[in-house]
Coordinates of N, CA, C and O and ligand atoms in Angstrom, one line a residue:
M185 N 0.6 -1.1 0.3 CA -0.1 0.0 -0.3 C 0.8 1.2 -0.3 O 2.0 1.5 0.9
K186 N 0.4 2.1 -0.8 CA 1.3 3.4 -0.9 C 0.4 4.9 0.2 O -0.5 4.5 -0.4
P187 N 1.5 6.0 0.1 CA 0.3 6.8 1.1 C -0.9 6.8 -0.2 O -2.1 7.6 0.4
A188 N -0.6 7.1 -1.3 CA -1.6 7.8 -2.3 C -2.9 6.7 -2.6 O -3.7 7.2 -3.0
D189 N -2.7 5.2 -2.0 CA -3.8 4.7 -1.5 C -4.7 4.9 -0.6 O -5.7 4.5 0.0
I190 N -4.4 5.7 0.3 CA -4.8 5.9 1.6 C -6.2 7.2 1.0 O -5.7 8.2 0.4
K191 N -7.3 6.9 1.5 CA -8.8 7.7 0.9 C -9.2 8.8 2.0 O -9.5 9.6 1.6
A192 N -8.9 8.1 2.9 CA -9.5 9.4 4.3 C -8.7 9.4 5.2 O -8.2 8.1 5.7
M193 N -8.8 9.7 6.3 CA -7.9 9.5 7.5 C -8.6 10.5 9.1 O -9.3 11.4 8.3
G194 N -8.9 10.5 9.9 CA -9.0 10.9 10.9 C -8.1 11.2 12.2 O -7.1 10.7 12.3
V195 N -7.7 12.4 12.3 CA -6.9 12.9 14.0 C -8.0 12.9 14.8 O -9.0 14.0 14.6
S196 N -7.2 12.9 15.7 CA -8.1 12.9 17.1 C -7.7 14.5 17.1 O -8.6 14.8 18.0
H197 N -6.7 15.1 17.2 CA -6.8 16.6 17.6 C -5.5 17.3 17.1 O -4.9 16.1 16.1
T198 N -4.9 18.5 16.9 CA -4.2 18.8 16.3 C -2.7 19.4 17.4 O -2.0 19.9 16.4
H199 N -2.6 18.7 18.8 CA -1.3 18.6 18.7 C -0.4 18.0 18.1 O -0.6 16.8 17.2
P200 N 1.1 18.4 17.8 CA 2.1 18.2 17.2 C 2.3 16.4 16.8 O 2.2 16.4 16.0
D201 N 2.3 15.8 18.3 CA 2.5 14.4 18.4 C 1.3 13.8 17.8 O 1.6 12.5 17.3
H202 N 0.2 14.3 16.9 CA -0.9 13.8 16.6 C -1.2 13.8 14.9 O -2.1 13.2 14.8
I203 N -0.3 15.0 14.3 CA -1.1 15.7 13.3 C 0.5 15.2 12.4 O 0.0 15.9 11.1
G204 N 1.4 15.1 12.8 CA 3.0 15.5 12.5 C 2.9 15.0 10.7 O 3.6 15.9 10.2
N205 N 2.0 13.7 10.8 CA 2.5 13.2 9.1 C 1.3 13.2 8.0 O 1.3 12.8 7.1
V206 N 0.2 14.2 8.8 CA -1.0 14.5 7.8 C -0.5 14.7 5.9 O -1.3 14.5 5.1
E207 N 0.7 15.7 5.9 CA 0.5 15.9 4.5 C 1.3 14.8 3.8 O 2.1 15.2 3.1
M208 N 1.4 13.6 4.4 CA 2.5 12.7 3.6 C 1.1 11.9 2.9 O 1.8 11.3 2.4
F209 N -0.1 12.5 3.3 CA -1.2 12.0 2.5 C -2.1 13.5 2.0 O -3.5 13.7 2.4
P210 N -1.5 13.8 1.0 CA -2.2 15.1 0.9 C -3.3 15.0 0.3 O -3.9 16.0 0.2
Q211 N -3.9 13.7 -0.5 CA -4.9 13.5 -1.0 C -6.1 13.0 -0.6 O -7.2 12.8 -0.7
A212 N -5.7 12.6 0.7 CA -6.7 12.0 1.5 C -7.7 13.0 2.0 O -7.4 13.9 2.7
M213 N -8.9 12.5 2.4 CA -10.1 13.1 2.8 C -9.7 13.2 4.6 O -9.7 12.1 5.1
L214 N -9.7 14.5 5.1 CA -9.3 14.6 6.3 C -10.8 14.9 7.7 O -11.4 15.6 7.0
Y215 N -10.7 14.1 8.5 CA -11.8 13.7 8.8 C -12.0 15.0 10.4 O -10.8 14.3 11.2
V216 N -12.1 15.8 10.4 CA -11.7 16.6 11.6 C -12.9 17.8 11.9 O -13.6 18.1 11.1
Q217 N -12.9 17.7 13.6 CA -13.9 18.7 13.8 C -13.7 20.2 13.3 O -13.2 20.7 13.4
K218 N -14.9 20.9 13.1 CA -14.6 22.4 12.7 C -14.1 22.9 14.0 O -13.4 23.5 13.5
A219 N -14.5 22.7 15.1 CA -14.1 23.3 16.3 C -12.7 23.6 16.1 O -11.9 24.3 17.0
E220 N -12.1 22.4 16.0 CA -10.1 21.8 15.9 C -10.2 22.5 15.0 O -9.0 23.2 14.8
Y221 N -10.6 22.9 13.5 CA -9.8 23.2 12.7 C -9.8 24.8 12.5 O -9.1 25.3 12.2
D222 N -11.1 25.3 13.0 CA -11.0 26.5 12.8 C -10.0 27.2 14.0 O -9.9 28.7 14.4
W223 N -9.6 26.6 15.1 CA -8.8 26.7 16.4 C -7.5 27.2 15.9 O -6.9 26.5 15.2
P224 N -7.3 28.8 16.2 CA -6.2 29.3 15.8 C -4.5 28.6 16.1 O -4.6 28.4 17.2
G225 N -4.1 28.7 15.3 CA -2.6 27.9 15.9 C -1.6 28.7 16.0 O -2.1 29.9 16.3
A226 N -0.5 28.6 16.4 CA 0.6 29.5 16.5 C 0.6 30.7 15.9 O 0.7 30.2 14.3
N227 N 0.9 31.7 16.5 CA 0.8 33.0 15.1 C -0.4 33.1 15.1 O 0.2 33.5 13.1
N228 N -1.5 32.3 14.9 CA -2.4 32.6 14.3 C -2.6 31.9 12.7 O -3.7 31.9 11.7
E229 N -1.6 31.3 12.5 CA -1.6 30.2 11.1 C -2.6 28.8 11.4 O -2.7 28.5 12.1
P230 N -3.2 28.5 9.9 CA -4.3 27.4 10.2 C -3.1 26.1 10.6 O -2.4 26.0 10.6
R231 N -4.3 25.0 11.2 CA -3.4 24.2 11.2 C -3.6 23.2 10.5 O -2.4 21.8 10.7
F232 N -4.1 23.2 9.3 CA -3.8 22.2 8.3 C -3.6 23.5 6.8 O -4.2 24.1 6.9
K233 N -3.4 22.6 5.6 CA -2.6 23.4 5.1 C -4.0 23.5 4.3 O -4.7 22.7 3.9
P234 N -4.4 24.6 4.1 CA -5.4 24.8 3.1 C -6.2 24.4 2.3 O -7.3 24.2 2.1
S235 N -5.1 24.1 1.5 CA -5.4 22.8 0.2 C -5.8 21.7 0.4 O -6.5 20.8 -0.5
H236 N -5.5 21.4 1.7 CA -5.5 20.0 2.0 C -7.3 19.4 1.9 O -8.4 20.3 2.5
P237 N -7.9 18.7 1.2 CA -9.5 18.4 1.4 C -9.7 17.7 2.8 O -9.1 17.1 3.4
V238 N -11.1 18.2 2.8 CA -11.3 18.2 4.6 C -12.8 17.7 4.4 O -13.6 18.7 3.7
E239 N -13.7 17.2 5.4 CA -14.8 17.5 5.5 C -14.9 18.0 7.4 O -14.4 17.1 8.0
L240 N -15.5 18.7 7.5 CA -15.4 19.6 9.0 C -16.8 19.1 9.7 O -17.6 19.0 8.9
L241 N -16.4 18.4 10.8 CA -17.8 17.7 11.4 C -18.3 18.7 12.7 O -17.4 19.2 13.3
T242 N -19.5 18.2 12.7 CA -20.3 19.0 14.2 C -20.4 18.2 14.9 O -21.8 18.3 15.5
G243 N -19.8 17.1 15.4 CA -20.6 16.0 16.1 C -19.8 14.9 15.8 O -18.8 14.5 14.8
D244 N -20.9 13.3 15.9 CA -20.2 12.2 16.0 C -20.3 11.7 14.5 O -21.5 12.6 13.7
K245 N -19.5 11.2 13.6 CA -19.6 10.6 12.4 C -19.9 9.2 12.0 O -18.3 8.2 12.6
D246 N -20.5 8.2 11.8 CA -20.6 6.7 11.1 C -20.1 6.9 10.1 O -20.9 7.0 8.8
V247 N -18.5 6.6 9.9 CA -17.8 6.9 8.4 C -18.2 6.2 7.6 O -18.1 7.1 6.5
F248 N -18.6 4.8 7.4 CA -19.1 4.0 6.3 C -20.3 3.8 6.4 O -21.0 3.2 5.7
G249 N -21.1 4.0 7.8 CA -22.5 4.2 7.4 C -23.2 2.8 8.1 O -24.2 2.2 7.8
D250 N -22.2 2.1 8.4 CA -22.2 0.5 8.6 C -21.9 0.6 10.4 O -22.3 -0.6 11.0
G251 N -21.7 1.5 11.2 CA -21.6 1.4 12.5 C -20.2 0.9 12.9 O -19.8 0.7 14.1
S252 N -19.2 0.3 11.6 CA -18.0 -0.3 11.9 C -16.9 0.8 12.2 O -15.9 0.5 13.1
I253 N -17.0 1.9 12.1 CA -16.2 3.3 12.7 C -16.8 4.1 12.7 O -17.5 4.8 11.6
T254 N -16.7 4.6 13.8 CA -17.6 6.1 14.4 C -16.5 6.7 14.8 O -15.7 6.2 15.6
I255 N -16.7 8.1 14.9 CA -15.8 9.3 15.2 C -16.8 9.9 16.3 O -18.1 10.3 15.7
L256 N -16.1 10.1 17.5 CA -16.7 10.4 18.7 C -16.3 12.0 19.2 O -15.1 12.0 19.4
S257 N -17.1 12.8 18.7 CA -16.8 13.9 19.3 C -17.0 14.0 20.6 O -17.5 13.8 21.5
T258 N -14.8 14.5 21.3 CA -14.8 14.4 22.8 C -14.2 15.5 22.9 O -13.0 15.8 23.0
P259 N -14.8 16.7 22.9 CA -14.0 18.2 22.9 C -13.5 18.0 24.6 O -14.3 17.0 25.6
G260 N -12.5 18.8 24.9 CA -12.1 19.5 26.4 C -10.7 19.4 26.5 O -9.9 20.0 26.6
H261 N -9.8 18.1 25.7 CA -8.2 18.4 26.0 C -7.9 19.2 24.8 O -7.2 20.0 25.2
T262 N -8.7 19.7 23.4 CA -8.3 20.2 22.5 C -9.9 21.4 22.0 O -10.8 20.3 22.5
P263 N -10.4 22.4 21.5 CA -11.7 22.3 21.4 C -12.7 21.4 20.6 O -13.7 21.4 20.7
G264 N -11.4 21.0 19.8 CA -12.4 19.7 18.4 C -11.8 18.6 18.7 O -11.7 17.6 17.5
H265 N -11.6 18.1 20.0 CA -10.8 16.7 20.0 C -12.0 15.8 19.8 O -13.0 15.9 20.1
Q266 N -11.4 14.5 19.0 CA -12.5 13.4 19.0 C -11.9 12.3 19.1 O -10.7 12.0 18.7
S267 N -12.7 10.9 19.5 CA -12.1 10.0 19.8 C -12.6 8.8 18.6 O -13.4 9.1 17.7
L268 N -11.9 7.4 18.8 CA -12.6 6.9 17.6 C -13.3 5.3 18.1 O -12.4 4.9 19.0
L269 N -14.1 5.0 17.8 CA -14.9 3.8 18.4 C -14.7 3.1 17.3 O -15.3 3.3 15.9
V270 N -14.2 1.6 17.1 CA -14.0 0.7 15.9 C -14.3 -0.8 16.1 O -14.2 -1.2 17.4
K271 N -15.1 -0.8 15.4 CA -15.6 -2.6 16.1 C -15.5 -3.5 14.8 O -15.2 -3.3 13.8
L272 N -14.3 -4.4 15.5 CA -13.4 -5.3 14.6 C -13.9 -6.7 15.2 O -14.5 -7.5 16.1
P273 N -14.2 -7.5 13.5 CA -14.7 -8.8 13.7 C -14.4 -9.9 14.6 O -15.1 -10.4 15.8
K274 N -12.8 -9.9 15.2 CA -12.4 -11.1 16.0 C -12.2 -10.4 17.8 O -12.5 -10.8 18.3
T275 N -11.9 -8.8 17.3 CA -11.5 -8.2 18.6 C -12.5 -7.8 19.7 O -12.4 -7.5 20.4
G276 N -13.6 -7.4 18.9 CA -14.7 -6.8 19.2 C -14.7 -5.0 19.2 O -13.5 -4.3 18.5
A277 N -14.8 -4.4 20.4 CA -15.3 -3.0 19.9 C -14.1 -2.3 21.2 O -13.5 -2.9 21.8
V278 N -13.7 -1.4 20.5 CA -12.5 -0.7 21.0 C -12.3 0.8 20.6 O -13.2 1.2 19.4
V279 N -12.4 1.5 22.0 CA -12.5 3.2 21.9 C -11.1 3.5 21.8 O -10.4 3.2 22.8
L280 N -10.5 4.4 20.7 CA -9.3 4.9 20.5 C -9.3 6.4 21.1 O -9.7 7.2 20.8
S281 N -8.7 6.6 22.7 CA -9.2 8.0 23.3 C -8.2 9.1 23.0 O -9.0 9.6 23.1
G282 N -7.3 8.9 22.2 CA -6.9 9.8 21.8 C -6.2 10.5 22.9 O -5.7 9.9 23.8
D283 N -6.0 11.6 22.9 CA -5.5 12.5 24.4 C -7.1 12.8 25.2 O -6.8 13.7 26.2
A284 N -8.1 12.2 24.6 CA -9.2 12.9 25.7 C -8.7 12.1 27.3 O -9.7 11.9 28.1
V285 N -8.6 10.7 26.9 CA -7.8 10.4 28.5 C -6.3 10.3 28.1 O -5.7 9.8 26.9
H286 N -5.6 10.5 28.9 CA -3.7 10.5 28.7 C -3.4 9.5 29.5 O -2.2 8.7 28.7
F287 N -4.1 8.9 30.7 CA -2.8 8.1 31.1 C -4.4 7.1 32.0 O -5.2 7.5 32.5
K288 N -4.0 6.3 32.3 CA -5.0 5.4 33.1 C -5.6 5.8 34.1 O -6.1 5.5 34.9
D289 N -4.2 6.6 35.2 CA -4.4 6.9 36.5 C -5.6 8.0 36.1 O -6.5 7.9 37.5
N290 N -5.4 8.7 35.1 CA -6.5 10.6 35.2 C -7.5 9.7 35.1 O -8.7 9.9 34.7
W291 N -8.2 8.5 33.8 CA -9.0 8.1 33.6 C -9.8 7.4 34.8 O -10.9 7.8 35.1
D292 N -9.0 6.6 35.6 CA -9.9 5.7 36.6 C -10.1 6.7 37.9 O -11.5 6.6 38.4
N293 N -9.4 8.0 37.9 CA -9.8 9.1 38.7 C -10.1 10.4 38.5 O -10.5 11.1 39.3
R294 N -11.0 9.9 37.4 CA -11.3 11.0 36.6 C -10.7 12.6 36.7 O -11.1 13.4 37.0
R295 N -9.7 12.6 36.7 CA -8.4 13.5 36.6 C -8.0 14.3 35.2 O -8.0 13.5 34.5
V296 N -8.5 15.5 35.6 CA -8.3 16.2 34.1 C -7.4 17.1 34.1 O -6.7 18.0 35.5
P297 N -6.2 16.6 33.1 CA -4.7 17.4 32.9 C -4.8 18.4 33.2 O -5.7 19.4 31.9
S298 N -3.8 19.0 33.7 CA -4.2 20.9 34.0 C -4.2 21.5 32.7 O -4.3 22.8 32.5
M299 N -3.1 20.7 31.7 CA -2.9 21.5 30.1 C -4.6 21.3 29.0 O -4.3 22.3 28.0
N300 N -5.0 20.8 29.4 CA -6.7 21.1 28.5 C -7.1 22.0 28.7 O -7.4 23.0 29.3
A301 N -7.9 22.0 27.3 CA -8.4 23.3 27.0 C -9.5 24.0 27.7 O -9.9 24.9 28.1
N302 N -10.2 22.7 28.3 CA -11.7 23.3 29.1 C -11.9 21.6 30.0 O -12.0 20.4 29.6
K303 N -11.6 22.2 30.9 CA -12.1 21.2 32.2 C -13.0 20.0 32.1 O -13.2 19.1 32.1
E304 N -14.4 21.0 32.2 CA -16.0 20.5 32.1 C -16.6 19.8 30.8 O -16.3 18.9 30.6
L305 N -15.6 20.3 29.8 CA -16.0 19.7 28.3 C -15.5 18.0 28.5 O -15.6 17.3 28.5
T306 N -14.2 18.1 29.0 CA -13.4 17.1 29.5 C -13.7 15.8 30.0 O -14.0 15.1 29.7
A307 N -14.6 16.4 31.3 CA -15.1 15.6 31.8 C -16.4 15.0 31.6 O -16.8 13.6 31.7
T308 N -17.2 16.1 30.6 CA -18.4 15.6 30.3 C -17.7 14.4 28.9 O -18.8 13.2 28.7
S309 N -16.7 14.6 28.0 CA -16.2 13.9 27.2 C -16.0 12.3 27.9 O -16.0 11.3 27.2
M310 N -15.3 12.4 28.9 CA -14.5 11.1 29.6 C -16.0 10.2 30.0 O -16.0 8.9 29.8
Q311 N -17.1 10.7 30.8 CA -18.4 10.3 31.2 C -19.2 9.6 29.3 O -19.2 8.3 29.5
K312 N -18.9 10.4 28.4 CA -19.5 10.1 27.1 C -18.5 8.8 26.7 O -19.2 7.8 26.3
I313 N -17.4 8.8 26.9 CA -16.4 7.5 26.3 C -17.0 6.2 27.5 O -17.0 5.1 26.9
A314 N -17.2 6.6 28.9 CA -17.6 5.3 30.0 C -18.9 5.1 29.5 O -19.0 3.6 29.4
D315 N -19.8 5.7 29.3 CA -20.9 5.4 28.3 C -20.6 4.3 27.4 O -21.7 3.6 26.9
T316 N -19.9 4.8 25.9 CA -19.4 4.7 24.8 C -19.2 3.0 25.2 O -19.5 1.5 24.6
L317 N -18.0 2.7 26.5 CA -17.7 1.2 26.8 C -18.7 0.4 27.1 O -18.9 -0.2 26.9
D318 N -19.7 1.1 28.1 CA -20.8 0.6 28.3 C -21.5 -0.2 27.4 O -22.0 -1.8 27.4
K319 N -22.3 0.9 26.9 CA -23.0 0.3 25.5 C -22.6 -0.8 24.7 O -23.1 -1.8 24.2
E320 N -21.4 -0.3 23.9 CA -20.8 -1.4 23.3 C -19.9 -2.5 23.4 O -19.0 -3.2 23.3
K321 N -20.1 -2.9 24.7 CA -18.9 -3.6 25.5 C -17.5 -3.4 25.3 O -16.9 -4.5 24.7
A322 N -16.9 -2.1 24.7 CA -15.9 -2.0 24.1 C -14.5 -1.8 25.5 O -14.6 -1.4 26.7
Q323 N -13.2 -2.2 24.4 CA -12.0 -1.7 25.4 C -11.6 -0.1 25.0 O -12.0 0.2 24.2
L324 N -10.6 0.0 26.3 CA -10.6 1.7 25.8 C -9.1 1.5 26.0 O -8.5 0.8 26.8
W325 N -8.4 1.9 24.9 CA -7.2 2.3 24.4 C -6.7 3.6 24.8 O -7.5 4.1 23.8
I326 N -5.9 3.5 25.8 CA -5.3 5.5 26.0 C -4.4 5.3 25.4 O -2.9 4.8 25.7
N327 N -3.6 6.0 24.3 CA -2.8 6.0 23.1 C -1.7 6.2 23.9 O -0.5 6.1 23.6
H328 N -1.3 7.6 25.0 CA -0.2 7.4 25.9 C -0.1 7.1 26.8 O 1.1 7.0 27.8
D329 N -0.8 5.8 27.6 CA -0.7 5.1 28.4 C 0.6 3.5 27.9 O -0.1 2.9 27.4
K330 N 1.9 4.0 28.5 CA 2.7 3.1 28.2 C 2.9 1.7 28.9 O 3.1 0.6 27.9
A331 N 2.3 1.5 30.1 CA 1.7 0.6 30.3 C 0.7 -0.5 29.9 O 1.0 -1.4 29.7
Q332 N 0.0 0.1 29.4 CA -1.2 -0.3 28.6 C -0.4 -0.9 27.1 O -0.8 -1.8 27.2
R333 N 0.0 0.1 26.8 CA 0.8 -0.2 25.3 C 1.9 -1.3 24.9 O 1.9 -2.1 24.2
D334 N 2.1 -1.6 26.7 CA 3.1 -2.5 26.9 C 3.0 -4.0 26.7 O 2.8 -4.9 26.3
T335 N 1.4 -4.4 26.6 CA 0.7 -5.3 26.4 C 0.3 -5.6 25.2 O -0.6 -6.5 25.1
Q336 N 0.3 -4.5 24.4 CA -0.3 -4.5 22.8 C 0.2 -5.4 21.9 O 1.4 -5.1 22.3
K337 N -0.1 -5.2 20.8 CA 0.6 -5.9 19.4 C 1.0 -4.7 19.4 O 0.3 -3.9 18.7
M338 N 2.2 -4.5 18.5 CA 2.5 -3.6 17.7 C 3.0 -4.1 16.2 O 3.2 -5.3 16.1
S339 N 3.0 -3.2 15.2 CA 3.4 -3.7 14.1 C 4.8 -4.1 14.0 O 5.3 -3.8 14.4
P340 N 4.4 -5.3 12.6 CA 3.6 -5.6 11.8 C 2.3 -6.4 12.4 O 1.7 -7.2 11.7
E341 N 2.8 -7.1 14.0 CA 1.0 -7.7 14.3 C -0.1 -6.9 14.2 O 0.0 -5.5 14.0
F342 N -1.1 -7.3 14.4 CA -2.1 -6.3 14.3 C -3.6 -6.9 15.0 O -3.1 -8.4 15.1
Y343 N -4.7 -6.4 14.8 CA -5.5 -7.1 15.7 C -6.7 -6.8 14.3 O -6.6 -6.2 13.2
D344 N -7.7 -7.9 14.3 CA -8.6 -8.0 13.4 C -9.9 -8.5 14.0 O -10.3 -8.2 15.4
Ligands
ZN192 ZN1 -2.6 16.1 22.7

């Protein structure tokens, strides 16, 4: 698979460790919340190249219309943060929390990191994730939690 084969991508939010390679896929439709896209960057720079194809979201999106991949609006860490609910045939449902949850400890204790853009929205988004985990019987994958990562398969292994 080449970068040009990628048709679409979603980003959780626009911190540099989450969007650094977006322009390796200049033709791919970018799914991003409008609130994140419109959030001014350093020196008022846009967060993405204005030429990049984009679909601006204002809430959740069932990407393929079959419930297999759902973007969940989870603002708070940044104004337009989003998470991803993925339903895999063998693994089952997984929520990829981006930075809506930083570490298992702040999830377990519902602590909001002080760097977050909005404390109340973060707490509301954590509750939305908790409700989604219950409803979908989903696992929570916390992207920055190294202890959890150390228990997970890494490329070239995969989940299906
Ligand atoms: Zn972040």
